[in-house]
JSON list of C-alpha atoms in Angstrom, two decimals:
[
{"chain": "G", "resi": 115, "resn": "MET", "atom": "CA", "xyz": [95.68, 110.03, 70.86]},
{"chain": "G", "resi": 116, "resn": "ALA", "atom": "CA", "xyz": [98.19, 109.68, 68.04]},
{"chain": "G", "resi": 117, "resn": "LYS", "atom": "CA", "xyz": [99.91, 106.41, 67.16]},
{"chain": "G", "resi": 118, "resn": "GLN", "atom": "CA", "xyz": [103.37, 106.25, 65.64]},
{"chain": "G", "resi": 119, "resn": "THR", "atom": "CA", "xyz": [103.51, 104.21, 62.44]},
{"chain": "G", "resi": 120, "resn": "GLY", "atom": "CA", "xyz": [106.94, 105.09, 61.05]},
{"chain": "G", "resi": 121, "resn": "VAL", "atom": "CA", "xyz": [110.24, 103.33, 61.59]},
{"chain": "G", "resi": 122, "resn": "ILE", "atom": "CA", "xyz": [111.47, 106.01, 64.03]},
{"chain": "G", "resi": 123, "resn": "THR", "atom": "CA", "xyz": [110.32, 105.34, 67.57]},
{"chain": "G", "resi": 124, "resn": "LEU", "atom": "CA", "xyz": [110.59, 107.97, 70.27]},
{"chain": "G", "resi": 125, "resn": "GLU", "atom": "CA", "xyz": [110.16, 107.97, 74.03]},
{"chain": "G", "resi": 126, "resn": "GLY", "atom": "CA", "xyz": [110.01, 111.11, 76.17]},
{"chain": "G", "resi": 127, "resn": "ARG", "atom": "CA", "xyz": [108.96, 114.68, 75.44]},
{"chain": "G", "resi": 128, "resn": "VAL", "atom": "CA", "xyz": [109.43, 116.87, 72.39]},
{"chain": "G", "resi": 129, "resn": "GLY", "atom": "CA", "xyz": [107.89, 120.26, 73.01]},
{"chain": "G", "resi": 130, "resn": "ARG", "atom": "CA", "xyz": [104.28, 119.72, 74.07]},
{"chain": "G", "resi": 131, "resn": "LEU", "atom": "CA", "xyz": [104.26, 116.15, 72.76]},
{"chain": "G", "resi": 132, "resn": "SER", "atom": "CA", "xyz": [104.96, 113.12, 74.94]},
{"chain": "G", "resi": 133, "resn": "PHE", "atom": "CA", "xyz": [106.03, 109.86, 73.28]},
{"chain": "G", "resi": 134, "resn": "TYR", "atom": "CA", "xyz": [105.70, 106.58, 75.16]},
{"chain": "G", "resi": 135, "resn": "LYS", "atom": "CA", "xyz": [105.61, 102.84, 74.61]},
{"chain": "G", "resi": 136, "resn": "THR", "atom": "CA", "xyz": [102.59, 100.63, 75.36]},
{"chain": "G", "resi": 137, "resn": "LYS", "atom": "CA", "xyz": [101.59, 97.07, 74.58]},
{"chain": "G", "resi": 138, "resn": "ASP", "atom": "CA", "xyz": [99.81, 98.50, 71.53]},
{"chain": "G", "resi": 139, "resn": "GLY", "atom": "CA", "xyz": [102.94, 100.16, 70.19]},
{"chain": "G", "resi": 140, "resn": "TYR", "atom": "CA", "xyz": [104.43, 103.63, 70.42]},
{"chain": "G", "resi": 141, "resn": "LEU", "atom": "CA", "xyz": [101.92, 106.41, 71.13]},
{"chain": "G", "resi": 142, "resn": "ALA", "atom": "CA", "xyz": [102.04, 110.19, 71.31]},
{"chain": "G", "resi": 143, "resn": "ARG", "atom": "CA", "xyz": [99.90, 112.70, 73.14]},
{"chain": "G", "resi": 144, "resn": "GLU", "atom": "CA", "xyz": [99.88, 116.43, 73.69]},
{"chain": "G", "resi": 145, "resn": "LYS", "atom": "CA", "xyz": [100.61, 117.83, 77.11]},
{"chain": "G", "resi": 146, "resn": "GLY", "atom": "CA", "xyz": [97.41, 118.90, 78.81]},
{"chain": "G", "resi": 147, "resn": "GLY", "atom": "CA", "xyz": [95.66, 118.86, 82.15]},
{"chain": "G", "resi": 148, "resn": "VAL", "atom": "CA", "xyz": [94.70, 121.47, 84.66]},
{"chain": "G", "resi": 149, "resn": "SER", "atom": "CA", "xyz": [97.26, 124.07, 85.65]},
{"chain": "G", "resi": 150, "resn": "LYS", "atom": "CA", "xyz": [98.76, 124.07, 89.15]},
{"chain": "G", "resi": 151, "resn": "SER", "atom": "CA", "xyz": [97.52, 127.60, 89.76]},
{"chain": "G", "resi": 152, "resn": "ARG", "atom": "CA", "xyz": [93.95, 126.61, 88.98]},
{"chain": "G", "resi": 153, "resn": "ILE", "atom": "CA", "xyz": [94.08, 123.60, 91.28]},
{"chain": "G", "resi": 154, "resn": "LEU", "atom": "CA", "xyz": [95.37, 125.75, 94.14]},
{"chain": "G", "resi": 155, "resn": "ASN", "atom": "CA", "xyz": [92.88, 128.58, 93.69]},
{"chain": "G", "resi": 156, "resn": "ASP", "atom": "CA", "xyz": [89.76, 127.50, 91.81]},
{"chain": "G", "resi": 157, "resn": "PRO", "atom": "CA", "xyz": [86.80, 126.85, 94.18]},
{"chain": "G", "resi": 158, "resn": "ARG", "atom": "CA", "xyz": [85.81, 123.89, 92.01]},
{"chain": "G", "resi": 159, "resn": "PHE", "atom": "CA", "xyz": [89.00, 122.12, 93.10]},
{"chain": "G", "resi": 160, "resn": "ALA", "atom": "CA", "xyz": [88.37, 122.54, 96.84]},
{"chain": "G", "resi": 161, "resn": "ARG", "atom": "CA", "xyz": [87.98, 118.78, 97.32]},
{"chain": "G", "resi": 162, "resn": "THR", "atom": "CA", "xyz": [91.21, 118.18, 95.43]},
{"chain": "G", "resi": 163, "resn": "ARG", "atom": "CA", "xyz": [93.03, 120.56, 97.76]},
{"chain": "G", "resi": 164, "resn": "GLU", "atom": "CA", "xyz": [91.54, 118.77, 100.76]},
{"chain": "G", "resi": 165, "resn": "ASN", "atom": "CA", "xyz": [92.83, 115.45, 99.45]},
{"chain": "G", "resi": 166, "resn": "MET", "atom": "CA", "xyz": [96.25, 116.95, 98.75]},
{"chain": "G", "resi": 167, "resn": "ARG", "atom": "CA", "xyz": [96.60, 118.18, 102.34]},
{"chain": "G", "resi": 168, "resn": "GLU", "atom": "CA", "xyz": [95.64, 114.80, 103.76]},
{"chain": "G", "resi": 169, "resn": "PHE", "atom": "CA", "xyz": [97.88, 112.91, 101.34]},
{"chain": "G", "resi": 170, "resn": "ALA", "atom": "CA", "xyz": [100.76, 115.18, 102.38]},
{"chain": "G", "resi": 171, "resn": "ASP", "atom": "CA", "xyz": [100.21, 114.48, 106.08]},
{"chain": "G", "resi": 172, "resn": "ASN", "atom": "CA", "xyz": [99.94, 110.75, 105.41]},
{"chain": "G", "resi": 173, "resn": "ALA", "atom": "CA", "xyz": [103.13, 110.74, 103.33]},
{"chain": "G", "resi": 174, "resn": "LYS", "atom": "CA", "xyz": [105.06, 112.61, 106.04]},
{"chain": "G", "resi": 175, "resn": "SER", "atom": "CA", "xyz": [103.69, 110.38, 108.81]},
{"chain": "G", "resi": 176, "resn": "SER", "atom": "CA", "xyz": [104.42, 107.21, 106.83]},
{"chain": "G", "resi": 177, "resn": "LYS", "atom": "CA", "xyz": [108.03, 108.23, 106.26]},
{"chain": "G", "resi": 178, "resn": "LEU", "atom": "CA", "xyz": [108.49, 108.97, 109.96]},
{"chain": "G", "resi": 179, "resn": "MET", "atom": "CA", "xyz": [107.04, 105.58, 110.89]},
{"chain": "G", "resi": 180, "resn": "ARG", "atom": "CA", "xyz": [109.20, 103.77, 108.33]},
{"chain": "G", "resi": 181, "resn": "ASP", "atom": "CA", "xyz": [112.28, 105.53, 109.64]},
{"chain": "G", "resi": 182, "resn": "ALA", "atom": "CA", "xyz": [111.37, 104.58, 113.21]},
{"chain": "G", "resi": 183, "resn": "LEU", "atom": "CA", "xyz": [110.92, 100.94, 112.19]},
{"chain": "G", "resi": 184, "resn": "ARG", "atom": "CA", "xyz": [114.02, 100.87, 109.97]},
{"chain": "G", "resi": 185, "resn": "PRO", "atom": "CA", "xyz": [116.05, 98.45, 112.13]},
{"chain": "G", "resi": 186, "resn": "VAL", "atom": "CA", "xyz": [113.18, 95.94, 111.86]},
{"chain": "G", "resi": 187, "resn": "ILE", "atom": "CA", "xyz": [112.15, 96.71, 108.28]},
{"chain": "G", "resi": 188, "resn": "SER", "atom": "CA", "xyz": [115.74, 96.31, 107.04]},
{"chain": "G", "resi": 189, "resn": "GLN", "atom": "CA", "xyz": [115.52, 92.59, 107.91]},
{"chain": "G", "resi": 190, "resn": "ILE", "atom": "CA", "xyz": [112.19, 92.06, 106.12]},
{"chain": "G", "resi": 191, "resn": "GLY", "atom": "CA", "xyz": [112.05, 90.96, 102.49]},
{"chain": "G", "resi": 192, "resn": "ASP", "atom": "CA", "xyz": [108.65, 92.41, 101.58]},
{"chain": "G", "resi": 193, "resn": "LYS", "atom": "CA", "xyz": [108.93, 94.85, 98.66]},
{"chain": "G", "resi": 194, "resn": "ARG", "atom": "CA", "xyz": [105.37, 96.10, 99.18]},
{"chain": "G", "resi": 195, "resn": "LEU", "atom": "CA", "xyz": [105.78, 96.87, 102.88]},
{"chain": "G", "resi": 196, "resn": "ASN", "atom": "CA", "xyz": [106.11, 100.62, 102.35]},
{"chain": "G", "resi": 197, "resn": "GLN", "atom": "CA", "xyz": [102.89, 100.67, 100.34]},
{"chain": "G", "resi": 198, "resn": "ARG", "atom": "CA", "xyz": [101.00, 98.59, 102.91]},
{"chain": "G", "resi": 199, "resn": "LEU", "atom": "CA", "xyz": [102.22, 100.76, 105.79]},
{"chain": "G", "resi": 200, "resn": "THR", "atom": "CA", "xyz": [101.16, 103.91, 103.93]},
{"chain": "G", "resi": 201, "resn": "GLN", "atom": "CA", "xyz": [97.72, 102.42, 103.28]},
{"chain": "G", "resi": 202, "resn": "SER", "atom": "CA", "xyz": [97.36, 101.44, 106.93]},
{"chain": "G", "resi": 203, "resn": "LEU", "atom": "CA", "xyz": [98.26, 104.94, 108.11]},
{"chain": "G", "resi": 204, "resn": "MET", "atom": "CA", "xyz": [95.76, 106.42, 105.65]},
{"chain": "G", "resi": 205, "resn": "ARG", "atom": "CA", "xyz": [93.07, 104.35, 107.39]},
{"chain": "G", "resi": 206, "resn": "VAL", "atom": "CA", "xyz": [94.28, 105.82, 110.68]},
{"chain": "G", "resi": 207, "resn": "LEU", "atom": "CA", "xyz": [94.06, 109.33, 109.21]},
{"chain": "G", "resi": 208, "resn": "LYS", "atom": "CA", "xyz": [90.53, 108.76, 107.89]},
{"chain": "G", "resi": 209, "resn": "SER", "atom": "CA", "xyz": [89.43, 107.63, 111.36]},
{"chain": "G", "resi": 210, "resn": "ASP", "atom": "CA", "xyz": [90.21, 111.11, 112.76]},
{"chain": "G", "resi": 211, "resn": "GLN", "atom": "CA", "xyz": [86.98, 112.32, 114.35]},
{"chain": "G", "resi": 212, "resn": "PHE", "atom": "CA", "xyz": [88.30, 115.67, 115.56]},
{"chain": "G", "resi": 213, "resn": "ASN", "atom": "CA", "xyz": [89.20, 117.56, 112.38]},
{"chain": "G", "resi": 214, "resn": "VAL", "atom": "CA", "xyz": [87.18, 118.48, 109.30]},
{"chain": "G", "resi": 215, "resn": "ARG", "atom": "CA", "xyz": [87.78, 116.88, 105.92]},
{"chain": "G", "resi": 216, "resn": "GLY", "atom": "CA", "xyz": [91.04, 118.13, 104.47]},
{"chain": "G", "resi": 217, "resn": "ASP", "atom": "CA", "xyz": [92.53, 118.73, 107.92]},
{"chain": "G", "resi": 218, "resn": "ARG", "atom": "CA", "xyz": [92.40, 115.17, 109.23]},
{"chain": "G", "resi": 219, "resn": "ARG", "atom": "CA", "xyz": [95.72, 113.94, 110.60]},
{"chain": "G", "resi": 220, "resn": "VAL", "atom": "CA", "xyz": [97.32, 110.59, 111.30]},
{"chain": "G", "resi": 221, "resn": "LYS", "atom": "CA", "xyz": [98.21, 111.74, 114.81]},
{"chain": "G", "resi": 222, "resn": "ASP", "atom": "CA", "xyz": [94.52, 112.30, 115.65]},
{"chain": "G", "resi": 223, "resn": "GLY", "atom": "CA", "xyz": [93.21, 109.04, 114.21]},
{"chain": "G", "resi": 224, "resn": "ASP", "atom": "CA", "xyz": [92.59, 105.64, 115.79]},
{"chain": "G", "resi": 225, "resn": "TRP", "atom": "CA", "xyz": [96.18, 104.51, 116.43]},
{"chain": "G", "resi": 226, "resn": "ASP", "atom": "CA", "xyz": [94.98, 101.01, 117.36]},
{"chain": "G", "resi": 227, "resn": "LEU", "atom": "CA", "xyz": [94.15, 100.36, 113.69]},
{"chain": "G", "resi": 228, "resn": "LEU", "atom": "CA", "xyz": [97.83, 99.41, 113.27]},
{"chain": "G", "resi": 229, "resn": "LYS", "atom": "CA", "xyz": [97.46, 96.53, 115.71]},
{"chain": "G", "resi": 230, "resn": "ASP", "atom": "CA", "xyz": [98.32, 93.10, 114.24]},
{"chain": "G", "resi": 231, "resn": "LEU", "atom": "CA", "xyz": [99.92, 94.61, 111.14]},
{"chain": "G", "resi": 232, "resn": "GLU", "atom": "CA", "xyz": [102.27, 92.03, 109.63]},
{"chain": "G", "resi": 233, "resn": "LEU", "atom": "CA", "xyz": [105.42, 93.62, 108.26]},
{"chain": "G", "resi": 234, "resn": "ASN", "atom": "CA", "xyz": [106.05, 90.67, 105.93]},
{"chain": "G", "resi": 235, "resn": "ALA", "atom": "CA", "xyz": [102.95, 89.64, 104.01]},
{"chain": "G", "resi": 236, "resn": "GLY", "atom": "CA", "xyz": [104.76, 86.54, 102.75]},
{"chain": "G", "resi": 237, "resn": "SER", "atom": "CA", "xyz": [105.78, 85.27, 106.19]},
{"chain": "G", "resi": 238, "resn": "SER", "atom": "CA", "xyz": [103.41, 86.09, 109.05]},
{"chain": "G", "resi": 239, "resn": "LEU", "atom": "CA", "xyz": [104.42, 85.74, 112.68]},
{"chain": "G", "resi": 240, "resn": "SER", "atom": "CA", "xyz": [101.72, 83.14, 113.34]},
{"chain": "G", "resi": 241, "resn": "SER", "atom": "CA", "xyz": [102.98, 80.98, 110.45]},
{"chain": "G", "resi": 242, "resn": "THR", "atom": "CA", "xyz": [106.56, 81.26, 111.74]},
{"chain": "G", "resi": 243, "resn": "LEU", "atom": "CA", "xyz": [106.27, 80.81, 115.52]},
{"chain": "G", "resi": 244, "resn": "PHE", "atom": "CA", "xyz": [104.00, 77.99, 116.68]},
{"chain": "G", "resi": 245, "resn": "PHE", "atom": "CA", "xyz": [104.27, 78.52, 120.42]},
{"chain": "G", "resi": 246, "resn": "GLU", "atom": "CA", "xyz": [102.19, 80.92, 122.51]},
{"chain": "G", "resi": 247, "resn": "LEU", "atom": "CA", "xyz": [103.67, 84.27, 123.44]},
{"chain": "G", "resi": 248, "resn": "GLN", "atom": "CA", "xyz": [102.81, 85.97, 126.71]},
{"chain": "G", "resi": 249, "resn": "PHE", "atom": "CA", "xyz": [102.88, 89.76, 126.96]},
{"chain": "G", "resi": 250, "resn": "ASN", "atom": "CA", "xyz": [103.09, 91.97, 130.00]},
{"chain": "G", "resi": 251, "resn": "GLU", "atom": "CA", "xyz": [103.04, 95.75, 130.02]},
{"chain": "G", "resi": 252, "resn": "THR", "atom": "CA", "xyz": [103.84, 98.03, 132.93]},
{"chain": "G", "resi": 253, "resn": "GLY", "atom": "CA", "xyz": [104.51, 101.73, 133.24]},
{"chain": "G", "resi": 254, "resn": "THR", "atom": "CA", "xyz": [108.22, 101.15, 132.70]},
{"chain": "G", "resi": 255, "resn": "SER", "atom": "CA", "xyz": [108.48, 98.18, 130.34]},
{"chain": "G", "resi": 256, "resn": "TRP", "atom": "CA", "xyz": [106.83, 96.05, 127.66]},
{"chain": "G", "resi": 257, "resn": "GLU", "atom": "CA", "xyz": [107.72, 92.38, 128.10]},
{"chain": "G", "resi": 258, "resn": "VAL", "atom": "CA", "xyz": [107.47, 89.26, 125.97]},
{"chain": "G", "resi": 259, "resn": "GLN", "atom": "CA", "xyz": [107.74, 85.89, 127.67]},
{"chain": "G", "resi": 260, "resn": "LEU", "atom": "CA", "xyz": [109.13, 83.11, 125.48]},
{"chain": "G", "resi": 261, "resn": "PRO", "atom": "CA", "xyz": [108.53, 79.52, 126.66]},
{"chain": "G", "resi": 262, "resn": "ALA", "atom": "CA", "xyz": [111.02, 76.70, 126.47]},
{"chain": "G", "resi": 263, "resn": "PHE", "atom": "CA", "xyz": [110.70, 75.00, 123.07]},
{"chain": "G", "resi": 264, "resn": "VAL", "atom": "CA", "xyz": [112.40, 72.85, 120.45]},
{"chain": "G", "resi": 265, "resn": "PRO", "atom": "CA", "xyz": [113.05, 75.03, 117.38]},
{"chain": "G", "resi": 266, "resn": "ARG", "atom": "CA", "xyz": [112.58, 72.29, 114.79]},
{"chain": "G", "resi": 267, "resn": "ASP", "atom": "CA", "xyz": [109.13, 71.56, 116.24]},
{"chain": "G", "resi": 268, "resn": "MET", "atom": "CA", "xyz": [107.92, 75.07, 117.09]},
{"chain": "G", "resi": 269, "resn": "ILE", "atom": "CA", "xyz": [109.49, 77.33, 114.44]},
{"chain": "G", "resi": 270, "resn": "ALA", "atom": "CA", "xyz": [109.05, 77.21, 110.66]},
{"chain": "G", "resi": 271, "resn": "VAL", "atom": "CA", "xyz": [112.78, 77.07, 109.91]},
{"chain": "G", "resi": 272, "resn": "PRO", "atom": "CA", "xyz": [113.50, 77.87, 106.23]},
{"chain": "G", "resi": 273, "resn": "ASN", "atom": "CA", "xyz": [115.94, 75.83, 104.20]},
{"chain": "G", "resi": 274, "resn": "GLY", "atom": "CA", "xyz": [119.51, 76.92, 104.76]},
{"chain": "G", "resi": 275, "resn": "ALA", "atom": "CA", "xyz": [118.94, 78.55, 108.14]},
{"chain": "G", "resi": 276, "resn": "THR", "atom": "CA", "xyz": [121.29, 77.39, 110.87]},
{"chain": "G", "resi": 277, "resn": "HIS", "atom": "CA", "xyz": [120.40, 79.99, 113.51]},
{"chain": "G", "resi": 278, "resn": "TYR", "atom": "CA", "xyz": [117.63, 82.40, 114.48]},
{"chain": "G", "resi": 279, "resn": "LYS", "atom": "CA", "xyz": [116.99, 85.39, 116.72]},
{"chain": "G", "resi": 280, "resn": "ILE", "atom": "CA", "xyz": [113.75, 86.66, 118.29]},
{"chain": "G", "resi": 281, "resn": "SER", "atom": "CA", "xyz": [113.47, 90.35, 119.14]},
{"chain": "G", "resi": 282, "resn": "ALA", "atom": "CA", "xyz": [111.08, 92.68, 120.95]},
{"chain": "G", "resi": 283, "resn": "THR", "atom": "CA", "xyz": [111.13, 96.27, 119.73]},
{"chain": "G", "resi": 284, "resn": "GLY", "atom": "CA", "xyz": [109.42, 99.45, 120.84]},
{"chain": "G", "resi": 285, "resn": "VAL", "atom": "CA", "xyz": [109.28, 102.68, 118.84]},
{"chain": "G", "resi": 286, "resn": "GLY", "atom": "CA", "xyz": [108.08, 106.12, 119.82]},
{"chain": "G", "resi": 287, "resn": "VAL", "atom": "CA", "xyz": [107.21, 108.83, 117.30]},
{"chain": "G", "resi": 288, "resn": "ASP", "atom": "CA", "xyz": [106.13, 112.45, 117.61]},
{"chain": "G", "resi": 289, "resn": "PHE", "atom": "CA", "xyz": [104.33, 113.57, 114.46]},
{"chain": "G", "resi": 290, "resn": "ASP", "atom": "CA", "xyz": [104.49, 117.24, 115.44]},
{"chain": "G", "resi": 291, "resn": "LEU", "atom": "CA", "xyz": [108.23, 117.26, 116.10]},
{"chain": "G", "resi": 292, "resn": "ASN", "atom": "CA", "xyz": [108.97, 114.68, 113.37]},
{"chain": "G", "resi": 293, "resn": "SER", "atom": "CA", "xyz": [111.10, 112.77, 115.88]},
{"chain": "G", "resi": 294, "resn": "ARG", "atom": "CA", "xyz": [111.52, 109.07, 116.63]},
{"chain": "G", "resi": 295, "resn": "THR", "atom": "CA", "xyz": [113.10, 106.82, 119.24]},
{"chain": "G", "resi": 296, "resn": "LEU", "atom": "CA", "xyz": [113.67, 103.08, 119.52]},
{"chain": "G", "resi": 297, "resn": "SER", "atom": "CA", "xyz": [114.34, 100.55, 122.25]},
{"chain": "G", "resi": 298, "resn": "GLY", "atom": "CA", "xyz": [114.64, 96.80, 122.00]},
{"chain": "G", "resi": 299, "resn": "ASP", "atom": "CA", "xyz": [115.79, 93.50, 123.40]},
{"chain": "G", "resi": 300, "resn": "SER", "atom": "CA", "xyz": [116.79, 90.32, 121.57]},
{"chain": "G", "resi": 301, "resn": "SER", "atom": "CA", "xyz": [117.45, 86.72, 122.35]},
{"chain": "G", "resi": 302, "resn": "PRO", "atom": "CA", "xyz": [120.95, 85.43, 121.65]},
{"chain": "G", "resi": 303, "resn": "VAL", "atom": "CA", "xyz": [121.55, 84.11, 118.15]},
{"chain": "G", "resi": 304, "resn": "GLN", "atom": "CA", "xyz": [120.59, 80.47, 118.73]},
{"chain": "G", "resi": 305, "resn": "SER", "atom": "CA", "xyz": [121.09, 77.27, 116.75]},
{"chain": "G", "resi": 306, "resn": "VAL", "atom": "CA", "xyz": [117.97, 75.72, 115.22]},
{"chain": "G", "resi": 307, "resn": "LEU", "atom": "CA", "xyz": [119.26, 72.37, 116.55]},
{"chain": "G", "resi": 308, "resn": "ASP", "atom": "CA", "xyz": [119.42, 73.32, 120.23]},
{"chain": "G", "resi": 309, "resn": "PRO", "atom": "CA", "xyz": [116.41, 73.38, 122.60]},
{"chain": "G", "resi": 310, "resn": "ALA", "atom": "CA", "xyz": [115.61, 76.93, 123.72]},
{"chain": "G", "resi": 311, "resn": "LEU", "atom": "CA", "xyz": [115.19, 77.84, 127.36]},
{"chain": "G", "resi": 312, "resn": "ALA", "atom": "CA", "xyz": [112.37, 80.07, 128.61]},
{"chain": "G", "resi": 313, "resn": "GLN", "atom": "CA", "xyz": [113.32, 83.72, 128.62]},
{"chain": "G", "resi": 314, "resn": "THR", "atom": "CA", "xyz": [111.83, 87.20, 128.82]},
{"chain": "G", "resi": 315, "resn": "LEU", "atom": "CA", "xyz": [112.51, 90.02, 126.38]},
{"chain": "G", "resi": 316, "resn": "SER", "atom": "CA", "xyz": [111.97, 93.50, 127.81]},
{"chain": "G", "resi": 317, "resn": "VAL", "atom": "CA", "xyz": [111.60, 96.88, 126.08]},
{"chain": "G", "resi": 318, "resn": "ASP", "atom": "CA", "xyz": [112.65, 99.76, 128.34]},
{"chain": "G", "resi": 319, "resn": "LYS", "atom": "CA", "xyz": [109.97, 102.43, 127.96]},
{"chain": "G", "resi": 320, "resn": "SER", "atom": "CA", "xyz": [112.20, 105.07, 129.53]},
{"chain": "G", "resi": 321, "resn": "GLN", "atom": "CA", "xyz": [114.21, 105.02, 126.30]},
{"chain": "G", "resi": 322, "resn": "LEU", "atom": "CA", "xyz": [111.15, 105.97, 124.24]},
{"chain": "G", "resi": 323, "resn": "ASP", "atom": "CA", "xyz": [109.97, 109.53, 123.66]},
{"chain": "G", "resi": 324, "resn": "GLY", "atom": "CA", "xyz": [107.03, 110.70, 121.60]},
{"chain": "G", "resi": 325, "resn": "SER", "atom": "CA", "xyz": [103.27, 110.87, 121.43]},
{"chain": "G", "resi": 326, "resn": "HIS", "atom": "CA", "xyz": [102.57, 107.53, 119.71]},
{"chain": "G", "resi": 327, "resn": "PHE", "atom": "CA", "xyz": [104.12, 104.16, 120.52]},
{"chain": "G", "resi": 328, "resn": "ALA", "atom": "CA", "xyz": [104.22, 100.74, 118.84]},
{"chain": "G", "resi": 329, "resn": "TYR", "atom": "CA", "xyz": [105.59, 97.43, 120.11]},
{"chain": "G", "resi": 330, "resn": "LEU", "atom": "CA", "xyz": [106.64, 94.57, 117.86]},
{"chain": "G", "resi": 331, "resn": "ILE", "atom": "CA", "xyz": [107.90, 91.01, 117.83]},
{"chain": "G", "resi": 332, "resn": "SER", "atom": "CA", "xyz": [110.23, 89.89, 115.05]},
{"chain": "G", "resi": 333, "resn": "VAL", "atom": "CA", "xyz": [112.04, 86.70, 114.03]},
{"chain": "G", "resi": 334, "resn": "GLU", "atom": "CA", "xyz": [115.21, 86.71, 111.95]},
{"chain": "G", "resi": 335, "resn": "PHE", "atom": "CA", "xyz": [116.76, 83.62, 110.35]},
{"chain": "G", "resi": 336, "resn": "ILE", "atom": "CA", "xyz": [120.49, 83.42, 109.75]},
{"chain": "G", "resi": 337, "resn": "GLN", "atom": "CA", "xyz": [122.99, 81.07, 108.17]},
{"chain": "G", "resi": 338, "resn": "ILE", "atom": "CA", "xyz": [126.38, 80.99, 109.89]},
{"chain": "G", "resi": 339, "resn": "VAL", "atom": "CA", "xyz": [129.33, 79.64, 107.94]},
{"chain": "G", "resi": 340, "resn": "ASN", "atom": "CA", "xyz": [132.78, 79.73, 109.51]},
{"chain": "G", "resi": 341, "resn": "GLY", "atom": "CA", "xyz": [131.65, 82.36, 111.97]},
{"chain": "G", "resi": 342, "resn": "VAL", "atom": "CA", "xyz": [130.17, 84.70, 109.34]},
{"chain": "G", "resi": 343, "resn": "GLU", "atom": "CA", "xyz": [126.44, 85.50, 109.41]},
{"chain": "G", "resi": 344, "resn": "TYR", "atom": "CA", "xyz": [124.41, 85.50, 106.18]},
{"chain": "G", "resi": 345, "resn": "ALA", "atom": "CA", "xyz": [120.78, 86.51, 105.59]},
{"chain": "G", "resi": 346, "resn": "ILE", "atom": "CA", "xyz": [118.41, 83.84, 104.23]},
{"chain": "G", "resi": 347, "resn": "ASN", "atom": "CA", "xyz": [116.82, 84.81, 100.88]},
{"chain": "G", "resi": 348, "resn": "ASN", "atom": "CA", "xyz": [117.19, 88.53, 101.66]},
{"chain": "G", "resi": 349, "resn": "GLY", "atom": "CA", "xyz": [114.84, 88.27, 104.63]},
{"chain": "G", "resi": 350, "resn": "ALA", "atom": "CA", "xyz": [111.96, 86.65, 102.71]},
{"chain": "G", "resi": 351, "resn": "HIS", "atom": "CA", "xyz": [111.26, 84.29, 105.64]},
{"chain": "G", "resi": 352, "resn": "ASN", "atom": "CA", "xyz": [111.76, 86.79, 108.46]},
{"chain": "G", "resi": 353, "resn": "ALA", "atom": "CA", "xyz": [108.58, 87.82, 110.26]},
{"chain": "G", "resi": 354, "resn": "ALA", "atom": "CA", "xyz": [107.54, 90.85, 112.29]},
{"chain": "G", "resi": 355, "resn": "LYS", "atom": "CA", "xyz": [104.22, 91.98, 113.69]},
{"chain": "G", "resi": 356, "resn": "ILE", "atom": "CA", "xyz": [102.91, 95.02, 115.56]},
{"chain": "G", "resi": 357, "resn": "ILE", "atom": "CA", "xyz": [101.49, 93.59, 118.79]},
{"chain": "G", "resi": 358, "resn": "SER", "atom": "CA", "xyz": [100.56, 96.57, 120.92]},
{"chain": "G", "resi": 359, "resn": "LEU", "atom": "CA", "xyz": [100.06, 100.32, 120.55]},
{"chain": "G", "resi": 360, "resn": "SER", "atom": "CA", "xyz": [99.58, 103.26, 122.86]},
{"chain": "G", "resi": 361, "resn": "LYS", "atom": "CA", "xyz": [99.38, 107.05, 122.87]},
{"chain": "G", "resi": 362, "resn": "ALA", "atom": "CA", "xyz": [100.67, 109.55, 125.37]},
{"chain": "G", "resi": 363, "resn": "SER", "atom": "CA", "xyz": [97.91, 110.78, 127.64]}
]
């Protein structure tokens, strides 16, 4: 590997040479590596091709899941969420016991491995809500029962928040059709100063289509000034968690 010692510093490519900056200074290297044709055809790269097929399925499945969860994810201030979700779905893919290596698919893996996934690593649901949640699932709905509580005692209210909202969300995805659906129910936007009454949030399953389903609880904190709603620290304190999962029979 060549090191640049002159006064002229370059970054980028010039012909077959690539120039780049490191902590040790400006370096240069010649373009190399294995050709695409060889990777796709050489028997010695069979394992590489297997990995490529599985990575492709995981990438496609991860994007579909992120898109399905977008209304929830958009309120979460975790910059590494996409990476964590992709890693979690790769574990699902690797749990596939039906297909041979290279042909394993997220859709055929253990879907329950996503259970208890926190969508905000910096603000978990258990460190945000201190009261017990009750869940009830029927053939037509997924319900969350919220008890009566005093927000200042039972919610970790961040500085600046004047209001909050708790939501139940269900998503359905079909990895073959690359389709997604969403259904949800939310509490009213409530003041952190007012006692909350017991209530039930219900996700209507009839609004969900697909082969794989996930149900979540999320908490969003808001500051209201003169009737205008503002996010708190770009969602850094908002929490969301996958509570329950199911697959179409």
